[in-house]
Amino acid sequence: MTQPNRLAQGGRVNRDRPLSFVFNGETYQGYEGDTLASALLANAVSVVNRSFKYARPRGIVAAGAEEPNAVVQLGASEAAQTPNVRATQQALYDGLVASSTNGWPNVQRDVMGLFGKVAGKMMPPGFYNKTFMAPASMWMTYEKLIRKAAGLGRSPREQDPDRYEHFHRHCDVLVIGAGPAGLVAASVAANSGARVILCDEQEQMGGCLLSTTETLNGKPANQWLSETLDHLAANPDVLLLPRTTANGYHDHNFVTLHERVAEHLGDTAPEGMARSRMHQVRAKRVVLSTGSHERPLVYANNDVPGNFVSGAISSYIHRYGVVPGNQLVVMTANDQGYRCAIDWYDAGRNVVAIVDARPDADGHWVKQAEERGLRILKGQVVFDTKGTKAVQGAWVSAWNAERFALTGEAQLLECDAIASSGGFSPVVHLAAHTGARPVWRDDIQGFVPAAVKGQLPTGGCNGVYPLHQVLADALDTGITAALDCGYEASRFILPEVDDLVESAPLALFEIPHTKATMRAPYQFVDLQNDVTAAAIELATREGFESIEHVKRYTAMGFGTDQGKLGNINGMAITARRLGQTIPETGTTVFRPNYTPVPFGAIAGPHRRELFDPKRYTALHSWHEQRGATFEDVGLWKRPWYYPIGNESMHDAVSRECLAVRNKVGILDASTLGKIDIQGKDAREFLGRVYTNKWEKLGIGKARYGLMCKDDGMVTDDGVTTCLGDQHFLMTTTTGGAAAILEWLELWHQTEWPELEVYFNSVTDHWATITITGPNSRALLREITDIDLDRDKFKFMEWRQGTVAGVPARVYRISFTGELSYEINVQADFAMHVWQTLFEYENKYGLTPYGTETMHVLRAEKGFIIVGQDTDGSVTPEDLGMQWCIGYDKPFSWIGKRALSRPDTSRRDRKQLVGLKPLKDDVVLEEGAQIVLDPNQPIPMRMVGHVTSSYFSPTLNHGFALALLMDGHNRMGEIVFMPMPDGQVHEAEVVGTVFYDSKGDRQNV
Amino acid sequence: MFLIYCPYCGEEREESEFHAKGQAHLARPADPDNSSDEEWGHYLFFRENPRGIHHELWVHAAGCRKFFNVTRHTVSYEILETYPIGEQPRVTANQMEKPA
Amino acid sequence: MQRYSGFGLARHALSHHENWQRMWRNPTPKKAYDAIIVGGGGHGLATAYYLAKEHGITNVAVLEKGWLGGGNTARNTTIVRSNYLWDEAAALYEHSLKLWEGLSQDLNCNVMFSQRGVLNLGHTLQDMRDIQRRVHANRLNGIDSQVLDAQQVKEIVPILDCSSDRRYPVMGASWQPRAGVARHDAVAWGFARAADAMGVDLLQQTEVNGMRIEDGQIVGVETNRGFIGAKTVGCVTAGNSSVVAKQAGLLLPLESHPLQALVSEPLKPILDTVVMSNHVHGYISQSDKGDLVIGAGIDGYNGYGQRGSYPTIEHTLQAIVEMFPIFSRVRMNRQWGGIVDTCPDACPILSETDVKGLFFNCGWGTGGFKATPGSGHVFAWTLAKGHAHPLAKPFSINRFVTGQLIDEHGAAGVAH
C-alpha cells in the first residue's frame, strides 16, 4: 500500500512499524508515531467529514487540539465506540477503526450536502426560532427531524469495558505545556529544588521544537530537547506527564489533568491498565506555557478540503514526514506563512506562490523564501477558493487594507493546497477559567492572560513568540516560580538561538470579496458550526451587539473545539460591523474543559459498588444467610424482611408481626445513631436541644426526646439514657446520625461554648439487638446476669451486666409496644450474642424481623418516623406530642420561640391523626391526598395526606397515620382519598394509637 | 476547589473536607421569648448575602469537626483569613473599600 | 414587528438576508417611565411583555447591566415542569406551563418548547413514598402526573440502567408527559422582541447602583446612565437580588449560590426525555443540537463568581455514569455556573416590600427557568395593580416572619 503524501524520509514516525487502520470502510496504512490525521493525509484522504449545518465536505485543517473538522467516530466494537474523537489528537494504533460522524450514505456523496446547497440560504442563524411555528401541533414532528440532522458522533450502546483512575497530587510548580518555554521553566524550578509536575497534551513533549528548523546551540532542536527531557526525567522530584491535558483551572491553583494512559494503545486498555486517569493537582505556582494557536484567515470557501493553517503543514512535514499536496499557495499576513512555504519547498514539492497581504515584508524568513526563488505576491490576498471536495485553485487579488476592498484584477492560481496564517492567539483558556478576562495587546494583536495570583504565563501564552525571547521569558518565569515557592533559584544556561528578524505582522482576520459579505460565497469563521462572516453580520444587523449574543445567536465557538481557531476572527468581524475595536468587543468567557474529557474519567472508580459506600452492621452476614431482603436507609443496608421459601412480602411481614405480638421477635437496630455525651453541663445542654425536660432524669433511666430546629419544626427524635450524672447516650434516627452530631457541635461551639460538654459518635462501636414480644424476658433471662424482675428493671430503665457472657448495656424501651429489651454490646461481640439468642429460637419462637415489620408495629402504636410522618413542616404540637414539650423550661430551647409565630400557632394546622379505612381490606396508599368532598371539581381542595399505611395482621384491617388539617378536632369524621382509577377510599379519623392504647403490654 | 486553612488543625486542607454553613456571627436573640416575630424571622432567615467580602461559618467536617469563620470574597473566591469562633474578623468590607 | 415565518425566511433568503430588522431597538433612556423593571433576564423581559400586552402599560424600561438574557436564563438546563408538591407552588408553575404551551405562537418566535416528558426517579422506599404523595397531589391539582414502576421507566428510557445490582436501583419514577425543555436564549429574545415592539425600552449596559426613595415611596433608580424616574419598580435580578435590595436598604431571606451545569459533545439522538434523580444527584436531557445537558446540585457556599467547585461536577458525572453506564465514553465538552438566589423553603419571593412601589421577584433558586412566563405574567399583574396577584400572594416576603413557608424542601423537595 502506498502513501502518496508520505515523504521518503523525515518525521518522527517509525517506518519500521507500519500500522493498518480502517477509515470509512477502507483499509489504509500508517506508521507508529502517526496521528490518525497524519495517516489520513499521508494517504491523501481529503474529505474526512461533512459539516454540521450545510453538510459541506470538510478536510483536516490543523494538527492539534484546535482542529474543528476531523472529528470521527472511533471503535471497532460496540462497547468501544467513542464519539467525536479529534483525528489530530488520536495516536494511530494497529487495527484502529474510525468513520466520519456525518455524511450519508458516505462523506463523498452526502444526500444532506444537496439539501445544504439548496436550502442553505434558508438557514441563517436562528432560522429555527423564526419558523416551524405553524401549525403548533407539528412542532414535535419538526423537532424530531431537527434532532436527527444534528449531533456529531453517536453514543455507544453497550457498557464501557474500561476503567478510569483518580490521582490527587500536590506540587510546588505545575508546568502546563512542554514546549521550549515549559521545558526551561520546569528545568529552572526543578534545578532549584522545587517539586515539579510537567504535563503536555501531545504524544511527545517538545511543542514547537518538534517541528522547527531553528537550531539550539547550533544543533537541531531535537538534541537540546532530548537532553533537557532526560535531565528532567532523572530528577526524582519531577513528574513528567505526556499525553496529559490540563483541562480545568479551578480556584486556589487547583488544576485537573486528564492523562490518556491507554488511548494510544487500542480500542480498549490492556489488561490491568486504566484507559485514562484524572490527576487533581494543587500547586503553589502554575506556569502556563501553553503556547499559541495560529489563526486561519477568513475568505470565501475557506472550508474546501485542502485549506490549512500554515503551521499545521510544517508540523505534518517535520513530525510525520507528510506533505498534504503538491502545489501550495500560502496566504499570510505575517512571516509564519513563509516558514510553511519554505518547509513545503524543502520537502520537494512546488510552492505556487506566497500571497502576502503586506506590501513590504522583508524579515529573515522572507529573505529565505526569496533565496529559494519562491514567487511572492506582496500586497495581495487570497479571497476565494476554487473547488468543492478538494482545492483546485486560489483566487488572488491586490487589495486596499484601509478601504477593506479588493483592487485590480483577480487571478486564479491553480493549486491543491492553501495555507493561511492570520497571526497567533495565545492559548489563554486556562488562565481565564477562574474568571479573569484576558487583556488585549495591540502590539501582538492578541489577548494575553490577566494577572492572577499564583499563575505565571510564559512564552507564547504570554504573547512572546520569537524562540530566543521565549527562552529568556521562561527563564525569568522559572526563577519566579522557584522563589515564590521558597527556593533559591539555581543557574540555568539557556541554549543559544539565533535572533531572527521578523517583519511586522498585519492585523488581518477576514479578507474582502468582490461581493458584499452577505452575497459572497460562504466565508467560514467557525468551521465546526458552519458560522460564516455573513452570519455574524446578520446577527449584528438584527441587534445582537454583545459578543455573547453573537456567539449564542450564531453558535460560534459552541463546538467541540470551542472556537480555538475561529473565535478571535469572529470577534474581529463583530467589532468591524459594530465599528468597535476588538478589546471593546471583548471575548466570550472561557470555561473548562480545554478539550473534552470522557465522563468515565471524571467519574473515575466511583461507579457501581464504589458509587457510594455501603454500611453493614456487624450482623449483616447472618441476615444474608437468613435470606433477608435489604432496604437502603442512608448508606446502610438494613434487613427489610426475611421471606421463608416463596413467601410474599405481605405474608412474611404478617408472620413477623404476629411473632412479635405473640412470642418474641428480634431486630438488628445497630444502625440507630448513637452519640456519647459527657461533661458537667451535659444535662443542661440536652435541655436546650430537646423539646422536653432532662433535669430530673436519674442515672439508670431513659427518656424519649424530640428535637426541633429553631424554626420549630421537628428534625429528629430518639431515646437518651442517663449513664452517669454527667454522662448520657443519645440515640438518633438512622439517617440523621451524622447531621445531628454536627448540629450539636454547632450549638456548642458557636452559641454556648461556656457549657462544658463533649460529643462523640459511637454508632459503630455498639451493636444494638432488640428483642421484643411477650417471651422476651424469658428469653433474655436464659443468657444474662441482669435481674429482669419487672419491678427491679422497669420500663424506661437500663442496666449494665453481661449477656451471653459479654458486657452489655440493656435498655428496657419499646418501639413496638411490647415488652422489649435493647441489648447493646460491643460490635465485635454482636454475632456471638445474636447466635446465642438463636440457640433458643425454637423454645421461645424467636423470629427475626426487618424494617417493614418494625414500621407496622410502631405505627400500630402511633409512634412516628421522623422524615416519613414529618416533612420539615411539622411541629411537635402538630404531632399531638404536647406531653413532650417543656413549655416552662427556664431556657428557651431550640424551636420554642418559633411555635408562637402566627402560622405555627394556628389552630387548624395539619395534625397527625389515625385513619381507619371503612372497608377492612383496604390499605390506603401512602402519599394519598385527603379531601373532605370527593365530588368537588379539580383542582380539589386537599386537606392532608397519608404518611404511613399498613395492613395490621394483629387487628386484621388496614390502618394509617395521616397529617390532616385541623385533624385533632376531626375525630370521628369521615374523610376521602380519590384514587387515580376513580375509586374513592373512605376512612374514619381516629386517634393515632391502634393497639394497646393504655400501654399495658410494654409494662408487663 | 478551595484550599482552606483550618485554624484549629493549623493546616491548609482541601475544600472537600469542609462544609460551608452560611453567614457567620449570627447571634441568636438573647431573650427569644420576648423577641418579636420580626426579630425571630430575621434571625432565622434573613441574610446579608453580599457580593464581595463575606464572613462565613465553615466546619471541618472530615477533620477536627470544629466550626470556624472564613472571610472570603464571593466573586473572586479569595480567602482572606480564617479565624476561630469567638474572634472578630481582621478584614472587613469597610476596610477593603478604603484605598490601599 | 417583522413577522417570522417559513415564508418570510424564504423571502429574506432571496434578498440575501440584507433586510432583516433589528430584534429590538437600542434606545436612549427617557427621564422617567411608568414602570421600571430592573433585570433583563427571562423573568424581567416576560414581566415587561405582559405589562404591555395585558395591562396596556407600555411606558416601561427594562434595565439590564449586561446583555439581555445573560444571567441564569442563559445558564440553566432548560427543564420545564409543574409537578410541584404544594398547592401554592403547583398552581404557580402550572400557570406557567400553560403559558409555555402557546408561547411560540404568542411571541411569534419559536422557543422550541419540547414536551418530551420529565421523569423524576425514585431509588429508595422513602423516595417512592414522596413520589406517590406528590403525584396524588398533582393529580388532584389538575396536573398530569403519574407514578411509574421500574419496568415502565425502562420502557420510556431503554438506555437507563434499571438493573437491581446498581448501588441505588431505580424503583420507579414520577412522570409528567407535558413537561419538557425549551431553547433558553430564544425565550429571552422572544420576550424582548415582542416587548420592544409594543414600545418597551430595553436598556442594556445600564446598571442600577442606587434607589431613590422619598417618604417611603420609590421614585426612581440611579444608574450608570443617570437617574431614571418611576414610581413602580420591579426587581427581577436573580442571583443578585440581595445586592439590589441593599440599595433600597432591604434585607432578603436569600443566599446566592453557584449552580453548575455541563454539556457533552453533540451526539446523535439517544435520550428523548428528561431524566432527573434527586437521590443520586444528577439530571439530564439532550438538546436539539445533540448535547447532553446535565445539571449539578448547588455548591454549599455563597458565590457570585458564576463558577463552582470541581467535586460537584465530579459527583454529578458519577451519578450520570451510574444511571447511564453507556455514557462513560461520551465526553464532557464544557461546564459553567450560574448564581442562584435560594430561599429557605426553596420557593420564590413575589412580593411587595416595605418601600411603596418597590416589588421583588426573586429567590427562584434552581428552578426559575420553567417559571419564566408565569412569573412574568403574575408579576406584571402585581406591578400593574400595586398588590400581589392571587397566585403570588402566598409567596410574600412576610411568610418568613409569620412562618407560613411553602416547604418544597420537604417530602417533595425535588430540586430544580
Tab-separated table of N, CA, C and O in Angstrom, chain C residues 326-364:
chain	number	residue	atom	x	y	z
C	326	ILE	N	-23.648	3.556	29.684
C	326	ILE	CA	-23.195	3.637	28.283
C	326	ILE	C	-22.606	5.005	27.948
C	326	ILE	O	-21.964	5.169	26.918
C	327	PHE	N	-22.806	5.982	28.824
C	327	PHE	CA	-22.252	7.317	28.542
C	327	PHE	C	-20.814	7.473	29.038
C	327	PHE	O	-20.251	8.564	28.961
C	328	SER	N	-20.230	6.413	29.530
C	328	SER	CA	-18.885	6.520	30.096
C	328	SER	C	-17.877	7.106	29.103
C	328	SER	O	-16.994	7.878	29.467
C	329	ARG	N	-18.018	6.741	27.830
C	329	ARG	CA	-17.046	7.242	26.835
C	329	ARG	C	-17.490	8.528	26.160
C	329	ARG	O	-16.783	9.066	25.316
C	330	VAL	N	-18.679	8.977	26.493
C	330	VAL	CA	-19.109	10.282	25.994
C	330	VAL	C	-18.301	11.326	26.744
C	330	VAL	O	-17.934	11.123	27.905
C	331	ARG	N	-18.011	12.428	26.090
C	331	ARG	CA	-17.088	13.371	26.726
C	331	ARG	C	-17.745	14.692	27.094
C	331	ARG	O	-18.610	15.204	26.387
C	332	MET	N	-17.296	15.209	28.215
C	332	MET	CA	-17.794	16.494	28.681
C	332	MET	C	-17.069	17.597	27.936
C	332	MET	O	-15.855	17.691	27.943
C	333	ASN	N	-17.859	18.421	27.275
C	333	ASN	CA	-17.268	19.477	26.466
C	333	ASN	C	-16.999	20.724	27.307
C	333	ASN	O	-15.920	21.286	27.256
C	334	ARG	N	-18.004	21.114	28.097
C	334	ARG	CA	-17.915	22.431	28.702
C	334	ARG	C	-18.747	22.464	29.972
C	334	ARG	O	-19.798	21.840	30.061
C	335	GLN	N	-18.296	23.162	30.955
C	335	GLN	CA	-19.069	23.369	32.170
C	335	GLN	C	-19.182	24.862	32.424
C	335	GLN	O	-18.397	25.655	31.905
C	336	TRP	N	-20.170	25.241	33.219
C	336	TRP	CA	-20.318	26.654	33.565
C	336	TRP	C	-21.104	26.757	34.847
C	336	TRP	O	-21.510	25.737	35.419
C	337	GLY	N	-21.303	27.966	35.301
C	337	GLY	CA	-22.063	28.153	36.530
C	337	GLY	C	-22.966	29.362	36.439
C	337	GLY	O	-22.688	30.317	35.718
C	338	GLY	N	-24.050	29.290	37.171
C	338	GLY	CA	-24.929	30.444	37.336
C	338	GLY	C	-24.944	30.830	38.802
C	338	GLY	O	-24.297	30.186	39.634
C	339	ILE	N	-25.656	31.920	39.100
C	339	ILE	CA	-25.794	32.324	40.501
C	339	ILE	C	-27.264	32.192	40.845
C	339	ILE	O	-28.107	32.904	40.278
C	340	VAL	N	-27.593	31.306	41.754
C	340	VAL	CA	-28.999	31.148	42.114
C	340	VAL	C	-29.231	31.704	43.508
C	340	VAL	O	-28.483	31.418	44.433
C	341	ASP	N	-30.267	32.544	43.616
C	341	ASP	CA	-30.603	33.015	44.954
C	341	ASP	C	-31.669	32.089	45.515
C	341	ASP	O	-32.736	31.911	44.946
C	342	THR	N	-31.318	31.479	46.617
C	342	THR	CA	-32.178	30.446	47.173
C	342	THR	C	-32.874	30.940	48.429
C	342	THR	O	-32.274	31.601	49.268
C	343	CYS	N	-34.136	30.572	48.530
C	343	CYS	CA	-34.917	30.865	49.730
C	343	CYS	C	-34.855	29.662	50.664
C	343	CYS	O	-34.687	28.536	50.213
C	344	PRO	N	-35.058	29.899	51.960
C	344	PRO	CA	-35.010	28.788	52.912
C	344	PRO	C	-36.018	27.688	52.605
C	344	PRO	O	-35.786	26.537	52.951
C	345	ASP	N	-37.133	28.010	51.953
C	345	ASP	CA	-38.126	26.971	51.673
C	345	ASP	C	-38.136	26.545	50.212
C	345	ASP	O	-39.058	25.871	49.773
C	346	ALA	N	-37.095	26.935	49.474
C	346	ALA	CA	-36.973	26.545	48.066
C	346	ALA	C	-38.156	27.014	47.237
C	346	ALA	O	-38.519	26.386	46.249
C	347	CYS	N	-38.771	28.087	47.639
C	347	CYS	CA	-39.832	28.697	46.845
C	347	CYS	C	-39.493	30.169	46.638
C	347	CYS	O	-38.776	30.761	47.428
C	348	PRO	N	-40.026	30.755	45.572
C	348	PRO	CA	-39.632	32.123	45.242
C	348	PRO	C	-40.296	33.179	46.111
C	348	PRO	O	-41.179	32.876	46.918
C	349	ILE	N	-39.858	34.390	45.913
C	349	ILE	CA	-40.493	35.555	46.527
C	349	ILE	C	-41.081	36.380	45.383
C	349	ILE	O	-40.377	36.724	44.429
C	350	LEU	N	-42.371	36.655	45.457
C	350	LEU	CA	-43.042	37.564	44.514
C	350	LEU	C	-43.807	38.506	45.411
C	350	LEU	O	-44.874	38.168	45.897
C	351	SER	N	-43.247	39.686	45.643
C	351	SER	CA	-43.742	40.376	46.821
C	351	SER	C	-43.625	41.885	46.747
C	351	SER	O	-42.735	42.448	46.107
C	352	GLU	N	-44.550	42.521	47.467
C	352	GLU	CA	-44.394	43.916	47.815
C	352	GLU	C	-43.279	44.016	48.850
C	352	GLU	O	-42.872	43.001	49.422
C	353	THR	N	-42.815	45.244	49.094
C	353	THR	CA	-41.807	45.435	50.125
C	353	THR	C	-42.257	46.564	51.047
C	353	THR	O	-43.326	47.148	50.848
C	354	ASP	N	-41.413	46.878	52.003
C	354	ASP	CA	-41.728	47.985	52.903
C	354	ASP	C	-41.647	49.333	52.190
C	354	ASP	O	-42.093	50.344	52.718
C	355	VAL	N	-41.021	49.332	51.013
C	355	VAL	CA	-40.948	50.569	50.236
C	355	VAL	C	-42.111	50.573	49.246
C	355	VAL	O	-42.264	49.635	48.462
C	356	LYS	N	-42.934	51.608	49.296
C	356	LYS	CA	-44.104	51.657	48.418
C	356	LYS	C	-43.654	51.732	46.955
C	356	LYS	O	-42.764	52.493	46.607
C	357	GLY	N	-44.268	50.920	46.136
C	357	GLY	CA	-43.961	50.937	44.705
C	357	GLY	C	-42.771	50.068	44.324
C	357	GLY	O	-42.475	49.912	43.152
C	358	LEU	N	-42.107	49.517	45.321
C	358	LEU	CA	-40.935	48.669	45.026
C	358	LEU	C	-41.304	47.195	45.269
C	358	LEU	O	-41.755	46.841	46.353
C	359	PHE	N	-41.113	46.405	44.237
C	359	PHE	CA	-41.504	44.997	44.296
C	359	PHE	C	-40.301	44.115	43.978
C	359	PHE	O	-39.421	44.509	43.217
C	360	PHE	N	-40.319	42.926	44.560
C	360	PHE	CA	-39.247	41.974	44.252
C	360	PHE	C	-39.823	40.668	43.712
C	360	PHE	O	-40.841	40.170	44.182
C	361	ASN	N	-39.105	40.137	42.747
C	361	ASN	CA	-39.409	38.831	42.160
C	361	ASN	C	-38.071	38.098	42.148
C	361	ASN	O	-37.207	38.376	41.333
C	362	CYS	N	-37.876	37.196	43.102
C	362	CYS	CA	-36.542	36.598	43.262
C	362	CYS	C	-36.655	35.274	44.016
C	362	CYS	O	-37.745	34.798	44.302
C	363	GLY	N	-35.505	34.717	44.319
C	363	GLY	CA	-35.486	33.515	45.159
C	363	GLY	C	-35.944	32.253	44.451
C	363	GLY	O	-36.369	31.307	45.091
C	364	TRP	N	-35.847	32.233	43.136
C	364	TRP	CA	-36.305	31.054	42.386
C	364	TRP	C	-35.349	29.880	42.534
C	364	TRP	O	-35.636	28.785	42.055
